[in-house]
Amino acid sequence: MNPSKPRVIKDYDKLDPEIQEKIKLEYPSGYSENLIYFTNRDGKRVSALPFETEDKYYLVRMTVYEAEKIIEDDDDYDSTGSLKDSVKEEYEAKYGDDDILAGTDDVEEVDDVADDDYDDDEYDDDDDDGGADDED
């Protein structure tokens, strides 16, 4: 994780579809096994899926149940919870040159981020206003 990147906590359903597609490429076998846990600024323990782009470091807030439900309800995943090959190929062709998939090999490094300042969307009103903030 690059410490100079803006860090954003968002719910999965509030992410741009483009970011959701890129997350699917990063986690083709589902999300629940890749969740990390941290204490937010209110002292509450939260689980989230880490995802890094060239511009931002995301923690996509979700529980294990929500992570499994997202995959179960998503037509891009097959009945075993794996990203369909045709979808994977489509997204790789679409985003392959972006070089945004930074990997999550350093997940252990962010497991205790309680002291870090994150832009939690509870305090961020830019989700639906069409303003200058761009979530990619």
Coordinates of N, CA and C in Angstrom, one line a residue:
M1 N 0.8 -1.2 0.0 CA 0.0 0.0 0.0 C 0.9 1.2 0.0
N2 N 0.6 2.1 -0.9 CA 1.3 3.4 -1.0 C 0.7 4.4 0.0
P3 N 1.5 4.8 1.0 CA 0.9 5.7 2.0 C 0.5 7.1 1.5
S4 N 0.9 7.5 0.4 CA 0.6 8.8 -0.1 C -0.8 8.8 -0.9
K5 N -1.3 7.6 -1.2 CA -2.6 7.6 -2.0 C -3.7 7.9 -1.0
P6 N -4.7 8.6 -1.6 CA -6.0 8.8 -0.8 C -6.6 7.4 -0.4
R7 N -7.0 7.3 0.8 CA -7.6 6.0 1.2 C -9.1 6.2 1.4
V8 N -10.0 5.4 0.9 CA -11.4 5.6 0.9 C -12.1 4.3 1.3
I9 N -13.0 4.5 2.3 CA -13.9 3.4 2.7 C -15.2 3.6 2.1
K10 N -15.7 2.6 1.3 CA -17.0 2.6 0.6 C -17.7 1.3 0.8
D11 N -19.0 1.4 0.6 CA -19.8 0.1 0.5 C -19.7 -0.3 -1.0
Y12 N -19.8 -1.6 -1.2 CA -19.6 -2.1 -2.5 C -20.7 -1.5 -3.5
D13 N -21.9 -1.4 -3.1 CA -23.0 -0.9 -4.0 C -22.9 0.5 -4.3
K14 N -22.0 1.3 -3.6 CA -21.8 2.7 -3.9 C -20.6 3.0 -4.8
L15 N -19.9 1.9 -5.1 CA -18.7 2.1 -6.0 C -19.2 2.2 -7.5
D16 N -18.4 2.9 -8.3 CA -18.7 3.0 -9.7 C -18.6 1.6 -10.3
P17 N -19.5 1.3 -11.3 CA -19.4 -0.1 -11.9 C -18.1 -0.4 -12.4
E18 N -17.3 0.5 -12.9 CA -16.0 0.3 -13.4 C -15.1 -0.3 -12.3
I19 N -15.1 0.3 -11.1 CA -14.3 -0.2 -10.0 C -14.8 -1.5 -9.6
Q20 N -16.1 -1.8 -9.6 CA -16.6 -3.1 -9.2 C -16.0 -4.2 -10.2
E21 N -16.0 -3.8 -11.5 CA -15.5 -4.8 -12.5 C -14.0 -5.0 -12.2
K22 N -13.2 -4.0 -11.9 CA -11.8 -4.2 -11.6 C -11.6 -5.0 -10.4
I23 N -12.5 -4.9 -9.4 CA -12.4 -5.7 -8.2 C -12.6 -7.2 -8.5
K24 N -13.6 -7.4 -9.4 CA -13.9 -8.8 -9.8 C -12.6 -9.4 -10.5
L25 N -11.9 -8.6 -11.3 CA -10.7 -9.1 -11.8 C -9.6 -9.5 -10.8
E26 N -9.6 -8.6 -9.8 CA -8.6 -8.8 -8.7 C -9.0 -10.0 -7.8
Y27 N -10.3 -10.3 -7.7 CA -10.7 -11.4 -6.8 C -11.7 -12.3 -7.6
P28 N -11.2 -13.0 -8.5 CA -12.0 -13.9 -9.4 C -12.7 -15.1 -8.6
S29 N -12.2 -15.4 -7.5 CA -12.7 -16.5 -6.7 C -13.6 -16.0 -5.5
G30 N -14.0 -14.8 -5.5 CA -14.8 -14.3 -4.5 C -14.1 -13.4 -3.5
Y31 N -14.9 -12.8 -2.6 CA -14.4 -11.8 -1.7 C -14.2 -12.2 -0.3
S32 N -15.0 -13.2 0.2 CA -15.1 -13.5 1.6 C -13.7 -13.9 2.2
E33 N -12.9 -14.6 1.5 CA -11.7 -15.1 2.0 C -10.6 -14.1 2.0
N34 N -10.9 -12.9 1.5 CA -9.9 -11.8 1.4 C -10.2 -10.6 2.2
L35 N -11.2 -10.7 3.1 CA -11.5 -9.6 3.9 C -10.5 -9.4 5.0
I36 N -10.3 -8.1 5.3 CA -9.4 -7.7 6.4 C -10.3 -7.1 7.5
Y37 N -9.8 -6.9 8.7 CA -10.5 -6.3 9.8 C -9.7 -5.2 10.4
F38 N -10.5 -4.1 10.8 CA -9.8 -3.0 11.4 C -10.8 -2.3 12.2
T39 N -10.4 -1.4 13.0 CA -11.2 -0.5 13.9 C -11.4 0.8 13.2
N40 N -12.6 1.2 13.0 CA -12.8 2.5 12.4 C -12.7 3.7 13.4
R41 N -12.9 4.9 12.9 CA -12.6 6.1 13.8 C -13.6 6.1 14.9
D42 N -14.8 5.4 14.8 CA -15.8 5.4 15.9 C -15.5 4.2 16.9
G43 N -14.4 3.5 16.7 CA -14.0 2.4 17.6 C -14.7 1.1 17.3
K44 N -15.4 1.0 16.2 CA -16.2 -0.2 15.8 C -15.3 -1.0 14.9
R45 N -15.3 -2.3 15.1 CA -14.5 -3.3 14.3 C -15.3 -3.5 13.0
V46 N -14.6 -3.3 11.9 CA -15.2 -3.4 10.6 C -14.4 -4.4 9.7
S47 N -15.1 -5.1 8.8 CA -14.5 -5.9 7.8 C -14.6 -5.2 6.5
A48 N -13.6 -5.4 5.7 CA -13.6 -4.8 4.3 C -12.7 -5.5 3.4
L49 N -12.9 -5.3 2.1 CA -12.1 -5.9 1.1 C -11.1 -4.9 0.6
P50 N -9.8 -5.1 0.7 CA -8.8 -4.1 0.2 C -8.7 -4.2 -1.3
F51 N -8.6 -3.0 -1.9 CA -8.4 -2.9 -3.4 C -7.7 -1.6 -3.7
E52 N -6.7 -1.7 -4.5 CA -5.8 -0.5 -4.8 C -5.8 -0.3 -6.3
T53 N -6.0 1.0 -6.7 CA -5.9 1.5 -8.0 C -4.7 2.4 -8.1
E54 N -4.4 2.9 -9.3 CA -3.3 3.8 -9.4 C -3.4 5.1 -8.6
D55 N -4.7 5.5 -8.4 CA -5.0 6.7 -7.7 C -5.5 6.6 -6.2
K56 N -6.1 5.5 -5.9 CA -6.7 5.4 -4.5 C -6.5 4.0 -3.9
Y57 N -6.6 3.9 -2.6 CA -6.6 2.7 -1.9 C -8.0 2.6 -1.3
Y58 N -8.7 1.5 -1.7 CA -10.1 1.3 -1.2 C -10.1 0.3 -0.2
L59 N -11.0 0.5 0.8 CA -11.4 -0.6 1.7 C -12.9 -0.7 1.5
V60 N -13.3 -1.7 0.8 CA -14.7 -1.9 0.4 C -15.4 -2.6 1.6
R61 N -16.2 -1.8 2.3 CA -16.8 -2.3 3.5 C -17.9 -3.4 3.2
M62 N -17.7 -4.6 3.9 CA -18.6 -5.7 3.7 C -18.4 -6.7 4.8
T63 N -19.4 -7.4 5.2 CA -19.3 -8.6 6.1 C -19.0 -9.8 5.3
V64 N -18.7 -10.9 5.9 CA -18.5 -12.2 5.2 C -19.8 -12.6 4.5
Y65 N -20.9 -12.4 5.3 CA -22.2 -12.8 4.7 C -22.5 -11.9 3.4
E66 N -22.2 -10.6 3.5 CA -22.5 -9.7 2.4 C -21.5 -10.1 1.2
A67 N -20.3 -10.4 1.5 CA -19.3 -10.8 0.5 C -19.8 -12.0 -0.3
E68 N -20.3 -13.0 0.5 CA -20.8 -14.2 -0.2 C -22.1 -14.0 -1.0
K69 N -23.0 -13.1 -0.4 CA -24.3 -12.8 -1.1 C -24.0 -12.0 -2.4
I70 N -23.0 -11.1 -2.4 CA -22.7 -10.3 -3.6 C -22.3 -11.3 -4.7
I71 N -21.5 -12.2 -4.4 CA -21.0 -13.2 -5.4 C -22.2 -14.1 -5.9
E72 N -23.0 -14.5 -4.9 CA -24.1 -15.4 -5.2 C -25.1 -14.7 -6.1
D73 N -25.4 -13.4 -6.0 CA -26.3 -12.7 -6.7 C -25.8 -12.1 -8.0
D74 N -24.5 -12.2 -8.3 CA -23.9 -11.6 -9.4 C -23.8 -12.6 -10.6
D75 N -24.4 -12.2 -11.7 CA -24.4 -13.1 -12.9 C -23.0 -13.3 -13.5
D76 N -22.1 -12.5 -13.1 CA -20.7 -12.6 -13.6 C -20.0 -13.8 -13.0
Y77 N -20.5 -14.3 -11.9 CA -19.9 -15.5 -11.2 C -20.7 -16.7 -11.5
D78 N -20.0 -17.9 -11.6 CA -20.8 -19.1 -11.8 C -21.3 -19.7 -10.4
S79 N -21.9 -20.9 -10.5 CA -22.5 -21.5 -9.3 C -21.4 -21.9 -8.2
T80 N -20.2 -22.0 -8.6 CA -19.1 -22.3 -7.7 C -18.5 -21.1 -7.0
G81 N -18.9 -19.9 -7.5 CA -18.4 -18.7 -6.9 C -17.2 -18.1 -7.6
S82 N -16.9 -18.6 -8.8 CA -15.8 -18.2 -9.6 C -16.2 -17.3 -10.7
L83 N -15.4 -16.3 -11.0 CA -15.7 -15.4 -12.2 C -15.7 -16.2 -13.4
K84 N -16.8 -16.1 -14.2 CA -16.9 -16.8 -15.5 C -15.7 -16.4 -16.4
D85 N -15.2 -17.4 -17.1 CA -14.1 -17.2 -18.1 C -14.4 -16.1 -19.1
S86 N -15.6 -16.1 -19.6 CA -16.0 -15.1 -20.6 C -16.0 -13.7 -20.1
V87 N -16.4 -13.6 -18.8 CA -16.5 -12.3 -18.2 C -15.1 -11.8 -17.8
K88 N -14.2 -12.7 -17.4 CA -12.9 -12.4 -17.1 C -12.1 -11.9 -18.3
E89 N -12.3 -12.6 -19.4 CA -11.7 -12.2 -20.7 C -12.2 -10.8 -21.1
E90 N -13.5 -10.6 -21.0 CA -14.0 -9.3 -21.3 C -13.4 -8.2 -20.5
Y91 N -13.3 -8.4 -19.2 CA -12.8 -7.3 -18.3 C -11.3 -7.2 -18.5
E92 N -10.6 -8.3 -18.7 CA -9.1 -8.1 -19.0 C -8.9 -7.3 -20.3
A93 N -9.7 -7.6 -21.3 CA -9.6 -6.8 -22.5 C -9.9 -5.3 -22.3
K94 N -10.9 -5.1 -21.4 CA -11.3 -3.7 -21.2 C -10.3 -2.9 -20.3
Y95 N -9.7 -3.6 -19.3 CA -8.9 -3.0 -18.3 C -7.4 -3.4 -18.4
G96 N -7.1 -4.3 -19.2 CA -5.8 -4.9 -19.3 C -4.6 -3.9 -19.4
D97 N -4.8 -2.8 -20.1 CA -3.8 -1.8 -20.3 C -3.7 -0.8 -19.1
D98 N -4.7 -0.9 -18.2 CA -4.8 0.1 -17.1 C -3.7 -0.1 -16.1
D99 N -3.2 -1.4 -16.0 CA -2.2 -1.7 -15.0 C -2.6 -1.2 -13.6
I100 N -3.9 -1.3 -13.2 CA -4.4 -0.8 -11.9 C -4.4 -1.9 -10.9
L101 N -4.3 -3.1 -11.3 CA -4.5 -4.2 -10.3 C -3.1 -4.3 -9.5
A102 N -3.1 -3.7 -8.4 CA -1.8 -3.6 -7.6 C -1.6 -4.8 -6.8
G103 N -2.5 -5.7 -6.6 CA -2.3 -6.8 -5.8 C -2.5 -6.5 -4.4
T104 N -2.8 -7.6 -3.6 CA -3.0 -7.5 -2.2 C -2.1 -8.3 -1.4
D105 N -0.9 -8.5 -1.8 CA 0.1 -9.4 -1.1 C 0.4 -8.8 0.3
D106 N 0.2 -7.5 0.4 CA 0.6 -6.9 1.7 C -0.6 -6.7 2.6
V107 N -1.6 -7.5 2.5 CA -2.8 -7.4 3.3 C -2.5 -7.4 4.8
E108 N -1.6 -8.2 5.2 CA -1.2 -8.2 6.6 C -0.8 -6.8 7.1
E109 N -0.2 -6.1 6.3 CA 0.3 -4.7 6.6 C -0.9 -3.8 7.0
V110 N -2.0 -4.0 6.4 CA -3.1 -3.1 6.7 C -4.2 -3.6 7.7
D111 N -3.9 -4.8 8.3 CA -4.8 -5.4 9.2 C -5.2 -4.5 10.4
D112 N -4.2 -3.8 10.9 CA -4.5 -2.9 12.0 C -4.3 -1.4 11.5
V113 N -5.4 -0.9 11.0 CA -5.3 0.5 10.4 C -6.1 1.4 11.3
A114 N -6.3 1.1 12.5 CA -7.2 2.0 13.4 C -6.6 3.4 13.5
D115 N -5.3 3.5 13.4 CA -4.7 4.8 13.6 C -4.6 5.6 12.3
D116 N -5.0 5.0 11.2 CA -4.9 5.7 9.9 C -6.1 6.5 9.7
D117 N -5.9 7.6 8.9 CA -7.1 8.5 8.6 C -7.6 8.0 7.2
Y118 N -8.9 7.5 7.3 CA -9.5 7.1 6.1 C -10.7 8.0 5.8
D119 N -11.0 8.2 4.5 CA -12.1 9.0 4.1 C -13.3 8.0 4.1
D120 N -14.0 7.9 5.2 CA -15.1 7.0 5.4 C -16.3 7.7 4.7
D121 N -17.0 6.9 3.9 CA -18.1 7.5 3.2 C -19.3 8.0 4.1
E122 N -19.3 7.6 5.4 CA -20.3 8.2 6.3 C -20.1 9.7 6.4
Y123 N -18.9 10.2 6.2 CA -18.5 11.6 6.3 C -18.3 12.2 4.9
D124 N -18.5 11.5 3.9 CA -18.3 11.9 2.5 C -19.6 11.9 1.7
D125 N -20.0 13.1 1.4 CA -21.3 13.3 0.7 C -21.2 13.3 -0.8
D126 N -20.1 12.9 -1.3 CA -19.9 13.0 -2.8 C -20.4 11.8 -3.6
D127 N -21.1 10.8 -2.9 CA -21.5 9.6 -3.6 C -22.4 9.8 -4.8
D128 N -23.4 10.7 -4.6 CA -24.4 10.8 -5.6 C -24.6 12.3 -6.2
D129 N -23.6 13.1 -5.8 CA -23.9 14.5 -6.2 C -23.3 14.9 -7.5
G130 N -22.6 14.0 -8.2 CA -22.0 14.3 -9.5 C -21.0 15.4 -9.5
G131 N -20.4 15.6 -8.3 CA -19.4 16.7 -8.1 C -18.1 16.4 -8.7
A132 N -17.1 17.1 -8.3 CA -15.8 17.0 -8.9 C -15.0 15.7 -8.4
D133 N -15.4 15.1 -7.3 CA -14.7 13.9 -6.9 C -15.0 12.8 -7.8
D134 N -14.0 12.1 -8.3 CA -14.0 11.0 -9.2 C -13.6 9.8 -8.5
E135 N -14.4 8.7 -8.5 CA -14.1 7.5 -7.7 C -13.3 6.5 -8.5
D136 N -12.5 6.8 -9.5 CA -11.7 5.8 -10.2 C -10.3 6.0 -9.8

